[in-house]
Coordinates of C-alpha atoms and ligand atoms in Angstrom, one line a residue:
M1 CA 37.0 253.8 18.3
R2 CA 34.8 251.7 16.1
T3 CA 32.6 249.2 17.9
S4 CA 33.6 246.5 15.5
Q5 CA 37.1 246.8 16.9
Y6 CA 36.1 247.4 20.4
H7 CA 34.6 245.2 23.2
L8 CA 31.0 246.1 23.9
V9 CA 28.9 243.5 25.7
T10 CA 25.7 244.9 27.0
R11 CA 23.0 242.9 28.9
K12 CA 19.3 243.1 29.2
E13 CA 19.1 241.2 32.4
T14 CA 19.9 242.7 35.8
P15 CA 21.9 240.3 38.0
Q16 CA 20.1 239.1 41.1
D17 CA 22.7 240.2 43.6
A18 CA 22.7 243.8 42.2
E19 CA 20.7 245.7 44.8
I20 CA 21.5 249.3 43.8
I21 CA 21.2 251.0 40.4
S22 CA 24.9 251.7 39.8
H23 CA 25.8 248.1 40.3
Q24 CA 22.9 247.0 37.9
L25 CA 23.9 249.5 35.3
M26 CA 27.6 248.8 35.5
I27 CA 26.9 245.1 34.9
R28 CA 24.4 245.7 32.1
A29 CA 26.7 248.2 30.4
G30 CA 29.5 245.6 30.6
M31 CA 31.8 247.8 32.6
V32 CA 32.7 245.3 35.2
R33 CA 32.4 241.6 35.7
K34 CA 32.3 239.8 39.0
I35 CA 34.8 236.9 39.4
G36 CA 34.3 236.3 43.1
A37 CA 32.9 237.9 46.2
G38 CA 34.0 241.6 46.1
L39 CA 36.3 240.9 43.1
Y40 CA 35.8 242.6 39.8
T41 CA 37.4 242.6 36.3
W42 CA 37.2 246.0 34.6
S43 CA 36.4 245.8 30.9
P44 CA 38.0 248.2 28.5
L45 CA 34.9 250.3 28.7
G46 CA 34.8 250.4 32.5
F47 CA 38.5 251.0 32.6
R48 CA 38.2 254.1 30.5
V49 CA 36.0 255.7 33.2
L50 CA 38.3 254.5 36.0
R51 CA 41.2 256.1 34.1
K52 CA 39.2 259.4 33.9
V53 CA 38.6 259.4 37.6
E54 CA 42.3 258.7 38.2
A55 CA 43.4 261.4 35.8
I56 CA 41.4 264.1 37.5
I57 CA 42.7 263.1 40.9
R58 CA 46.3 262.9 39.7
E59 CA 46.1 266.4 38.0
E60 CA 44.7 268.0 41.1
M61 CA 47.0 266.2 43.5
N62 CA 50.0 267.2 41.4
A63 CA 48.7 270.8 41.2
S64 CA 48.6 270.8 45.1
G65 CA 52.3 269.9 45.2
A66 CA 51.8 266.3 46.2
L67 CA 54.4 263.8 44.8
E68 CA 53.2 260.6 43.2
M69 CA 55.0 257.3 44.0
L70 CA 54.2 253.7 44.4
M71 CA 54.4 251.4 47.4
P72 CA 54.1 247.6 47.4
A73 CA 50.6 246.1 47.8
V74 CA 52.1 243.3 49.8
Q75 CA 53.3 244.4 53.3
P76 CA 55.5 242.6 55.8
K77 CA 53.6 241.7 59.0
E78 CA 56.4 243.2 61.2
L79 CA 55.5 246.7 60.1
W80 CA 52.0 246.2 61.5
E81 CA 53.4 244.8 64.7
E82 CA 55.2 248.1 65.2
T83 CA 52.0 250.1 65.2
G84 CA 49.9 247.4 66.9
R85 CA 47.1 247.8 64.3
I86 CA 46.6 244.1 63.5
E87 CA 43.9 243.9 66.2
D88 CA 42.2 247.1 65.0
F89 CA 41.8 245.9 61.5
G90 CA 40.9 242.4 62.6
G91 CA 39.3 240.2 60.0
Q92 CA 39.6 242.9 57.3
L93 CA 43.3 242.0 56.9
L94 CA 44.1 239.4 54.2
A95 CA 47.1 237.5 55.5
M96 CA 49.5 235.4 53.4
T97 CA 52.7 233.5 53.9
D98 CA 55.6 233.1 51.5
R99 CA 57.8 230.0 50.9
A100 CA 60.1 230.9 53.7
E101 CA 57.1 231.1 56.1
R102 CA 57.3 234.9 56.4
D103 CA 54.0 236.6 57.0
Y104 CA 52.5 239.4 55.0
F105 CA 49.2 241.3 54.6
F106 CA 47.8 242.6 51.3
G107 CA 47.6 246.3 52.2
P108 CA 44.2 247.7 53.2
T109 CA 46.0 251.1 53.7
H110 CA 49.6 252.2 53.7
E111 CA 50.4 254.3 56.9
E112 CA 52.9 251.7 58.0
V113 CA 54.7 251.3 54.7
M114 CA 54.7 255.1 54.2
T115 CA 56.2 255.8 57.7
E116 CA 58.8 253.2 57.1
F117 CA 59.9 255.0 53.9
V118 CA 59.9 258.4 55.6
R119 CA 61.8 257.4 58.7
D120 CA 64.8 256.5 56.6
E121 CA 64.5 259.1 53.8
V122 CA 63.4 262.2 55.6
T123 CA 65.8 263.1 58.4
S124 CA 65.9 266.9 58.5
Y125 CA 63.2 269.6 59.0
K126 CA 64.6 271.1 55.7
Q127 CA 62.9 268.3 53.8
L128 CA 59.5 269.3 55.3
P129 CA 56.6 269.7 54.7
I130 CA 56.2 266.9 52.1
N131 CA 53.1 265.1 50.8
F132 CA 53.4 261.7 49.0
Y133 CA 50.6 259.9 47.2
Q134 CA 49.9 256.8 45.2
I135 CA 47.0 255.3 43.2
Q136 CA 46.9 251.7 43.9
T137 CA 45.0 248.4 44.6
K138 CA 43.9 247.8 48.2
F139 CA 42.3 244.7 49.7
R140 CA 40.0 244.7 52.7
D141 CA 38.2 241.5 53.6
E142 CA 34.9 243.3 54.1
I143 CA 32.2 241.3 56.1
R144 CA 29.6 242.2 53.5
P145 CA 31.1 243.1 50.2
R146 CA 28.1 244.5 48.2
F147 CA 26.9 247.0 45.8
G148 CA 29.5 246.0 43.2
V149 CA 32.6 248.2 43.2
M150 CA 31.0 250.5 45.7
R151 CA 32.0 248.1 48.6
S152 CA 34.2 245.5 47.1
R153 CA 37.1 243.7 48.7
E154 CA 39.7 244.6 46.1
F155 CA 39.5 248.2 45.1
I156 CA 41.6 251.2 44.0
M157 CA 42.4 254.0 46.3
K158 CA 44.3 257.2 46.0
D159 CA 46.1 257.5 49.3
A160 CA 48.3 260.5 50.3
Y161 CA 50.4 261.0 53.4
S162 CA 51.9 264.3 54.5
F163 CA 54.7 264.9 57.0
H164 CA 55.5 268.0 59.0
L165 CA 57.6 269.4 61.8
T166 CA 54.7 271.2 63.5
A167 CA 50.9 270.7 64.0
E168 CA 50.4 274.1 62.3
S169 CA 52.1 272.9 59.1
L170 CA 50.0 269.7 59.2
E171 CA 46.8 271.8 59.5
E172 CA 47.9 273.9 56.5
T173 CA 48.3 270.9 54.3
Y174 CA 45.1 269.3 55.6
R175 CA 43.2 272.4 54.6
L176 CA 44.9 272.3 51.2
M177 CA 43.8 268.7 50.8
E178 CA 40.3 269.7 51.7
Q179 CA 40.4 272.3 48.9
T180 CA 41.9 269.8 46.5
Y181 CA 39.2 267.2 47.2
T182 CA 36.6 269.9 46.6
K183 CA 38.2 270.7 43.2
I184 CA 38.4 267.0 42.2
L185 CA 34.8 266.3 43.0
S186 CA 33.6 269.5 41.4
R187 CA 35.4 268.7 38.2
M188 CA 33.7 265.3 38.2
G189 CA 30.4 267.1 38.2
L190 CA 29.3 265.5 41.4
K191 CA 27.0 266.9 44.2
F192 CA 28.9 266.3 47.4
R193 CA 29.3 267.5 51.0
C194 CA 32.3 267.6 53.3
V195 CA 31.4 266.5 56.8
L196 CA 33.1 266.0 60.2
A197 CA 33.9 262.4 60.7
D198 CA 34.9 259.8 63.2
S199 CA 38.5 258.7 62.9
G200 CA 37.9 254.9 63.2
A201 CA 40.8 252.4 63.1
I202 CA 43.0 254.9 61.2
G203 CA 43.2 257.0 64.4
G204 CA 44.4 260.6 65.0
S205 CA 42.5 263.7 66.0
G206 CA 40.6 265.7 63.3
S207 CA 39.0 264.1 60.3
Q208 CA 36.5 264.9 57.6
E209 CA 34.8 262.8 55.0
F210 CA 33.6 263.7 51.5
H211 CA 30.2 262.3 50.6
V212 CA 28.5 262.1 47.3
I213 CA 24.8 262.8 48.0
A214 CA 22.7 259.8 46.9
D215 CA 19.6 258.1 48.5
S216 CA 21.4 254.7 48.3
G217 CA 24.3 256.0 50.4
E218 CA 25.2 253.8 53.3
D219 CA 26.0 256.8 55.6
A220 CA 23.6 259.2 57.2
I221 CA 24.9 262.8 57.2
M222 CA 23.5 265.5 59.3
Y223 CA 23.7 269.2 58.3
S224 CA 22.4 272.5 59.5
D225 CA 19.5 274.0 57.5
D226 CA 20.9 277.4 58.3
G227 CA 24.7 277.2 58.8
D228 CA 27.9 275.4 57.9
Y229 CA 27.7 272.6 60.3
A230 CA 27.7 269.1 58.7
A231 CA 28.8 265.8 60.2
N232 CA 28.5 262.1 59.7
I233 CA 25.8 260.8 62.0
E234 CA 28.6 258.8 63.7
K235 CA 30.3 262.0 64.7
C236 CA 27.4 264.5 64.9
E237 CA 27.1 266.0 68.3
A238 CA 23.7 265.4 69.8
V239 CA 22.8 268.2 72.2
S240 CA 20.6 267.8 75.3
L241 CA 17.0 268.5 74.3
L242 CA 16.1 269.5 77.9
S243 CA 17.9 272.5 79.3
A244 CA 17.2 271.7 83.0
R245 CA 15.6 269.0 85.1
A246 CA 12.1 269.7 86.4
E247 CA 11.1 268.8 90.0
P248 CA 9.4 265.4 90.5
E249 CA 5.6 265.6 90.4
N250 CA 4.5 262.0 90.3
E251 CA 4.8 259.1 92.7
L252 CA 7.0 256.1 91.7
T253 CA 4.5 253.5 90.6
E254 CA 4.9 249.9 89.3
V255 CA 2.5 249.1 86.5
A256 CA 1.9 245.7 84.9
T257 CA 2.8 245.7 81.2
P258 CA 2.2 242.0 80.3
D259 CA 3.9 240.9 77.0
Q260 CA 4.8 244.6 76.2
K261 CA 8.4 244.5 75.2
T262 CA 9.3 247.2 72.8
I263 CA 9.1 250.9 73.3
E264 CA 6.2 251.0 70.7
Q265 CA 4.3 248.4 72.5
V266 CA 4.7 249.9 76.0
T267 CA 3.9 253.5 74.9
E268 CA 0.8 252.3 73.1
F269 CA -0.3 250.1 76.1
L270 CA 0.3 253.0 78.6
G271 CA -1.0 255.7 76.3
V272 CA 2.2 257.8 76.6
N273 CA 4.8 259.2 74.2
A274 CA 8.1 257.6 73.6
D275 CA 9.8 260.8 74.8
Q276 CA 8.5 260.0 78.3
M277 CA 10.3 256.7 78.4
V278 CA 14.0 255.7 78.6
K279 CA 15.7 252.7 77.0
T280 CA 18.3 250.9 79.1
L281 CA 20.9 248.9 77.1
L282 CA 23.4 246.6 78.8
V283 CA 26.8 246.3 77.2
E284 CA 30.1 244.7 78.1
G285 CA 32.3 247.2 80.1
V286 CA 36.0 247.2 80.8
E287 CA 35.2 246.0 84.3
G288 CA 31.8 244.2 84.3
P289 CA 28.6 245.2 82.6
V290 CA 27.6 248.9 81.9
A291 CA 24.1 250.3 81.4
L292 CA 23.6 252.9 78.7
V293 CA 20.4 254.9 78.8
V294 CA 18.8 256.9 76.0
R295 CA 15.4 258.5 75.7
G296 CA 12.7 256.2 74.2
D297 CA 12.5 258.1 70.9
H298 CA 16.3 258.2 70.5
H299 CA 18.8 255.7 69.2
L300 CA 22.0 254.7 70.9
S301 CA 25.1 255.7 68.8
E302 CA 27.2 252.5 68.8
V303 CA 30.2 254.5 67.6
K304 CA 30.0 257.1 70.5
A305 CA 29.3 254.3 73.0
A306 CA 32.4 252.4 71.9
H307 CA 34.5 255.5 72.5
L308 CA 33.5 255.6 76.2
S309 CA 36.5 254.5 78.3
E310 CA 34.2 252.4 80.5
V311 CA 32.9 250.4 77.6
A312 CA 34.8 247.5 76.0
T313 CA 35.7 247.6 72.3
P314 CA 34.3 246.3 70.1
L315 CA 30.9 247.2 71.5
R316 CA 29.0 244.1 72.6
F317 CA 25.5 243.9 74.0
L318 CA 24.9 241.4 76.8
D319 CA 23.0 238.4 75.6
D320 CA 19.7 237.2 77.1
K321 CA 21.3 235.0 79.7
E322 CA 23.7 237.7 80.9
V323 CA 20.8 240.2 81.1
Q324 CA 18.8 237.7 83.2
E325 CA 21.7 237.2 85.5
L326 CA 22.3 241.0 86.0
A327 CA 18.8 242.5 85.9
G328 CA 16.6 239.4 86.7
C329 CA 14.4 240.0 83.7
D330 CA 14.4 239.9 79.9
V331 CA 15.7 242.7 77.7
G332 CA 12.3 244.4 77.4
S333 CA 11.9 245.0 81.1
I334 CA 15.3 246.4 82.1
G335 CA 15.2 249.7 84.0
V336 CA 17.5 252.1 85.9
K337 CA 16.2 251.5 89.5
D338 CA 18.3 249.2 91.6
L339 CA 20.3 248.0 88.6
N340 CA 23.5 246.5 89.8
C341 CA 26.0 248.1 87.4
P342 CA 27.3 251.6 86.5
I343 CA 24.8 253.7 84.6
I344 CA 25.8 256.1 81.9
V345 CA 23.0 258.3 80.6
D346 CA 22.6 260.4 77.5
L347 CA 22.6 264.2 78.1
T348 CA 18.9 264.5 77.4
V349 CA 18.1 261.6 79.8
A350 CA 20.1 263.3 82.6
N351 CA 17.5 266.1 82.6
M352 CA 14.4 264.0 82.4
S353 CA 11.9 263.7 85.3
D354 CA 8.8 261.6 85.9
F355 CA 9.9 259.2 83.3
I356 CA 9.0 255.6 82.6
C357 CA 11.4 252.6 82.5
G358 CA 11.4 248.8 82.9
A359 CA 11.0 247.5 86.5
N360 CA 13.8 244.9 86.2
K361 CA 10.9 242.4 86.6
E362 CA 9.3 240.5 83.8
G363 CA 6.1 242.2 82.5
Y364 CA 6.4 245.3 84.7
H365 CA 7.4 249.0 84.2
L366 CA 7.9 251.9 86.5
T367 CA 6.2 255.3 86.0
G368 CA 7.1 258.5 87.8
V369 CA 10.8 257.6 88.0
N370 CA 13.1 260.5 89.0
W371 CA 16.8 260.8 89.3
Q372 CA 18.2 261.1 92.8
R373 CA 14.9 260.2 94.4
D374 CA 14.6 256.7 92.8
A375 CA 17.8 256.0 90.9
E376 CA 21.3 257.4 90.4
F377 CA 23.5 257.5 87.3
Q378 CA 27.3 257.6 87.4
Q379 CA 28.0 259.7 84.3
Q380 CA 26.2 261.7 81.6
A381 CA 27.6 261.7 78.1
D382 CA 26.6 262.3 74.5
I383 CA 25.7 258.7 73.5
R384 CA 22.8 259.0 71.2
E385 CA 22.5 259.5 67.4
A386 CA 21.5 263.1 66.4
Q387 CA 18.3 263.1 64.5
A388 CA 16.6 265.4 62.0
G389 CA 14.9 268.3 63.9
D390 CA 17.5 268.5 66.7
P391 CA 19.1 271.9 67.1
S392 CA 22.4 272.1 65.3
P393 CA 25.3 271.8 67.8
D394 CA 26.8 275.1 66.7
G395 CA 23.6 276.8 67.7
Q396 CA 22.8 277.8 64.1
G397 CA 19.6 276.3 62.7
I398 CA 18.1 272.8 62.8
L399 CA 19.6 269.5 61.7
K400 CA 18.5 267.8 58.5
Q401 CA 19.5 264.4 57.3
A402 CA 20.7 263.2 53.9
R403 CA 22.3 259.9 52.7
G404 CA 25.8 260.0 51.4
I405 CA 28.4 257.7 49.8
E406 CA 31.8 258.2 51.4
V407 CA 34.3 258.8 48.6
G408 CA 37.1 260.5 50.5
H409 CA 38.4 260.8 54.0
I410 CA 41.1 263.1 55.3
F411 CA 42.8 262.8 58.6
Q412 CA 45.2 264.7 60.9
L413 CA 47.0 261.8 62.4
G414 CA 49.5 263.8 64.5
D415 CA 52.4 261.7 65.8
K416 CA 50.5 258.4 66.3
Y417 CA 52.4 256.5 63.6
S418 CA 55.7 258.4 63.8
K419 CA 55.9 257.8 67.5
A420 CA 55.0 254.1 67.2
M421 CA 57.5 253.6 64.4
N422 CA 60.1 256.1 65.6
A423 CA 60.0 258.4 62.6
V424 CA 61.9 261.5 63.7
V425 CA 63.7 264.5 62.2
L426 CA 66.2 266.9 63.5
D427 CA 64.7 270.4 64.0
E428 CA 66.5 273.7 63.6
N429 CA 68.2 273.3 66.9
G430 CA 69.4 269.8 66.1
R431 CA 66.8 268.3 68.5
S432 CA 65.0 265.1 67.5
Q433 CA 61.3 265.5 66.9
A434 CA 58.5 263.0 66.0
L435 CA 57.0 263.8 62.7
Q436 CA 53.5 265.2 62.4
M437 CA 51.5 263.2 59.8
G438 CA 48.3 263.6 57.8
C439 CA 46.6 261.0 55.5
Y440 CA 44.1 261.5 52.7
G441 CA 42.2 258.7 51.1
M442 CA 40.0 258.7 48.1
G443 CA 38.0 255.8 46.6
V444 CA 38.9 255.7 42.9
S445 CA 36.7 252.7 42.0
R446 CA 33.9 253.7 44.3
L447 CA 33.8 257.1 42.6
V448 CA 32.8 255.5 39.3
A449 CA 29.8 253.8 41.0
A450 CA 28.9 257.0 43.0
A451 CA 28.8 259.0 39.8
I452 CA 26.3 256.6 38.3
E453 CA 24.3 256.5 41.5
Q454 CA 23.9 260.3 41.2
S455 CA 23.3 260.5 37.5
H456 CA 21.1 257.9 35.7
D457 CA 17.5 257.4 34.5
D458 CA 15.4 254.3 33.8
N459 CA 17.2 253.6 30.6
G460 CA 20.8 253.8 31.7
I461 CA 23.8 255.9 32.8
I462 CA 24.0 259.6 32.2
W463 CA 27.7 260.3 32.4
P464 CA 28.9 263.7 33.6
S465 CA 31.0 265.0 30.7
A466 CA 34.3 264.7 32.6
L467 CA 33.9 261.0 33.3
A468 CA 32.2 259.7 30.1
P469 CA 34.1 256.9 28.5
F470 CA 33.6 258.6 25.1
Q471 CA 32.3 262.2 24.5
V472 CA 30.5 261.5 21.2
A473 CA 28.7 258.5 19.8
L474 CA 28.2 258.3 16.1
L475 CA 25.2 256.1 15.4
P476 CA 24.8 255.4 11.7
M477 CA 21.6 253.6 10.6
N478 CA 22.3 251.0 7.9
Y479 CA 26.0 251.7 7.9
Q480 CA 26.7 248.4 6.1
K481 CA 24.5 249.1 3.1
S482 CA 24.1 252.9 2.7
V483 CA 27.1 254.5 1.0
Q484 CA 26.1 258.1 2.0
V485 CA 25.5 257.0 5.7
K486 CA 28.9 255.3 5.8
R487 CA 30.7 258.2 4.2
T488 CA 29.1 260.8 6.5
A489 CA 29.8 258.7 9.6
D490 CA 33.4 257.9 8.6
E491 CA 34.2 261.5 7.7
L492 CA 32.7 262.9 10.9
Y493 CA 34.6 260.2 12.8
E494 CA 37.9 261.2 11.2
K495 CA 37.4 264.9 11.8
L496 CA 36.3 264.6 15.4
T497 CA 39.0 262.2 16.3
K498 CA 41.6 264.4 14.7
A499 CA 40.3 267.4 16.7
G500 CA 41.0 265.4 19.8
Y501 CA 37.5 264.1 20.7
E502 CA 36.9 260.7 22.1
V503 CA 34.5 259.3 19.6
I504 CA 32.8 255.9 19.3
L505 CA 31.3 254.9 15.9
D506 CA 28.9 252.1 16.0
D507 CA 29.5 250.1 12.9
R508 CA 27.9 246.9 14.1
K509 CA 25.3 245.3 12.0
V510 CA 22.5 245.7 14.5
R511 CA 18.9 247.0 14.5
P512 CA 18.5 250.8 14.9
G513 CA 16.4 250.4 18.1
F514 CA 19.0 248.1 19.6
M515 CA 21.8 250.5 18.8
L516 CA 19.9 253.5 20.2
S517 CA 19.0 251.8 23.5
D518 CA 22.5 250.4 23.9
F519 CA 23.9 254.0 23.8
E520 CA 21.2 255.2 26.2
L521 CA 22.4 252.5 28.5
L522 CA 26.1 253.4 28.0
G523 CA 25.3 257.1 28.7
I524 CA 27.5 258.8 26.1
P525 CA 26.7 262.5 26.4
H526 CA 26.6 263.6 22.7
Q527 CA 25.0 261.2 20.2
V528 CA 24.7 261.8 16.5
I529 CA 22.2 259.7 14.6
I530 CA 23.0 259.4 10.9
G531 CA 20.3 258.0 8.6
D532 CA 19.4 258.1 4.9
R533 CA 16.1 259.8 5.4
S534 CA 17.5 262.9 7.2
L535 CA 20.6 262.9 5.0
D536 CA 18.4 263.2 1.9
E537 CA 17.1 266.4 3.5
G538 CA 20.6 267.6 4.4
F539 CA 20.4 266.8 8.1
V540 CA 21.7 264.6 10.8
E541 CA 20.0 264.2 14.2
Y542 CA 21.6 265.1 17.5
R543 CA 20.5 264.1 21.0
H544 CA 22.1 264.8 24.3
R545 CA 21.9 261.9 26.8
Q546 CA 20.5 264.1 29.5
K547 CA 17.6 265.6 27.5
M548 CA 17.2 262.9 24.9
E549 CA 14.9 264.9 22.5
K550 CA 16.3 264.8 19.0
Q551 CA 17.4 267.9 17.3
K552 CA 17.9 268.3 13.5
I553 CA 21.2 269.8 12.6
E554 CA 22.4 270.7 9.1
H555 CA 24.8 268.0 7.9
A556 CA 27.4 270.6 7.0
K557 CA 27.2 272.2 10.5
I558 CA 27.3 269.2 12.8
F559 CA 31.1 269.4 13.4
D560 CA 30.8 273.1 14.5
F561 CA 27.7 272.3 16.5
L562 CA 29.6 269.6 18.4
T563 CA 32.6 271.7 19.0
Q564 CA 30.4 274.5 20.4
H565 CA 28.3 272.2 22.6
T566 CA 30.9 270.0 24.1
N567 CA 33.3 271.6 26.4
L568 CA 36.5 270.0 25.1
Ligands
ATP1 P1 33.8 252.7 54.7 O1 33.3 253.5 55.9 O2 33.0 253.0 53.5 O3 34.0 251.3 54.9 P2 36.4 253.5 55.3 O4 36.1 254.6 56.2 O5 36.8 252.2 55.9 O6 35.2 253.3 54.3 P3 38.9 254.8 54.5 O7 39.8 253.9 55.3 O8 38.6 256.1 54.9 O9 37.5 253.9 54.3 O10 39.4 254.7 53.0 C1 39.5 255.8 52.1 C2 38.4 255.7 51.0 O11 38.5 254.4 50.3 C3 37.0 255.7 51.4 O12 36.6 257.0 51.6 C4 36.3 255.0 50.3 O13 36.0 255.9 49.3 C5 37.3 254.0 49.8 N1 36.9 252.6 50.2 C6 37.1 252.1 51.5 N2 36.6 250.9 51.5 C7 36.2 250.5 50.3 C8 35.6 249.4 49.7 N3 35.5 248.3 50.4 N4 35.4 249.4 48.4 C9 35.6 250.5 47.7 N5 36.1 251.6 48.1 C10 36.4 251.7 49.4
MG2 MG1 36.6 256.5 56.1

């Protein structure tokens, strides 16, 4: 490709709404252009990378035996009524109506459409197991679309759905998908981690997420420093930090804590540590309010709390007025003694003694509080977020925390959808059985951003070789005027292109400094700088985008050098 015949539009300015580096660099490199909230046009340059991501995914999915197909993006509402998932997806669903007043959604995911296909087309166990996939545009009306294509509203996903007669067969394909995702992300040159995950609105039993490790990642992932355990913080088991409850030593005492509302204020005022206190949070329950109690230095896990059968979903904290009505005080003074609602405590809290909590009286706290003697709880459960330094739940090592970008999510759905939609097959004995189902998503467009997030410097993108839009950039200085520069560049271009390399030759009439910084920004791995001065001495210059120092290579040897140093 010659830049004169290509579309390269780079920018110096960083757009104001671009908070993270991948978004900034994708806009500056002219890979994408925003046309509305969470809506992006992919330029030819950006599209090349998107296609690379797709191609690797497609190759590995095909190699695993999965079958590519295509479902419609627009889905009849009735299908969603069959599974009752309209509520679960809520505002994320983009609804539309046709001229005959029929209702549709733009698909945020395809479990319903897929199950509809299978319930008609797969009728015998002999057709199983089978794994279908597509690479397609999805729409989710995200509350906060941000970070460019990382969390957009329209995006491209690879979604696969497998069907089985037995749970064992599902497990087998699930493991195969885990291996396939590992291959895909390894081929892309990414640093990633597979972690246990919460199943969210998709449902089902087991699920794992694949995270690209990056400081800007929206998810916190916890992993053992000395074992295999790794989980999204939403899912990570938080063990009790106290093995048994000690006997009470202190008297129950009411202390004045005027204007001290937060844990930090109260601990400083009383001269105690946060791990001697408990936090009492009031949420809406299925039948009236429920109190959730975690230790002062711990955080409530909203995901775990929402899973409790006593707690209403979506999770909602009582507002100030409701708190006053129930506890007779403001949020900062709620405590567990004489609280008129069921109390669910975290596992660590259940074993605390002589602790401090609010007195349910404005400006007062209680010290020396003890379970049984002073207050009762109805249930203990794991309701806090695990934190770095906790023992790993599998008993091996200590938990550490990292940030991750979720690029893939695999689920064992079981018969949730097949039962709801009556997708059955006849087994060997002619008996009708609900299909076992798995689903496996991967964020194609998000992966492009995630790769940049992991690999860049102050001057631009550093593409991993497998994702680079072009392998080699030929950067001739004074191409328009110097005959030998033009000839050298053109010849090398022909030779490399013929040999199957993806080459871009910059034949624009621009200043050398401009050209070099443009290609730093674009992140092309192998760059050959061709100028009169070095050609006179029989050399061209080579730089690799990662290292950037220039290397003199004999003109006659540059082709061989490139073929040896690029892994094409
Ligand atoms: P997230 O937690 O990031 O919102 P999700 O758990 O809702 O994602 P899944 O339903 O598991 O997403 O979808 C499969 C994959 O699709 C995700 O792992 C992610 O890579 C990608 N994806 C989901 N939402 C978006 C989005 N808004 N923009 C870009 N990619 C997305
Ligand atoms: Mg997910």
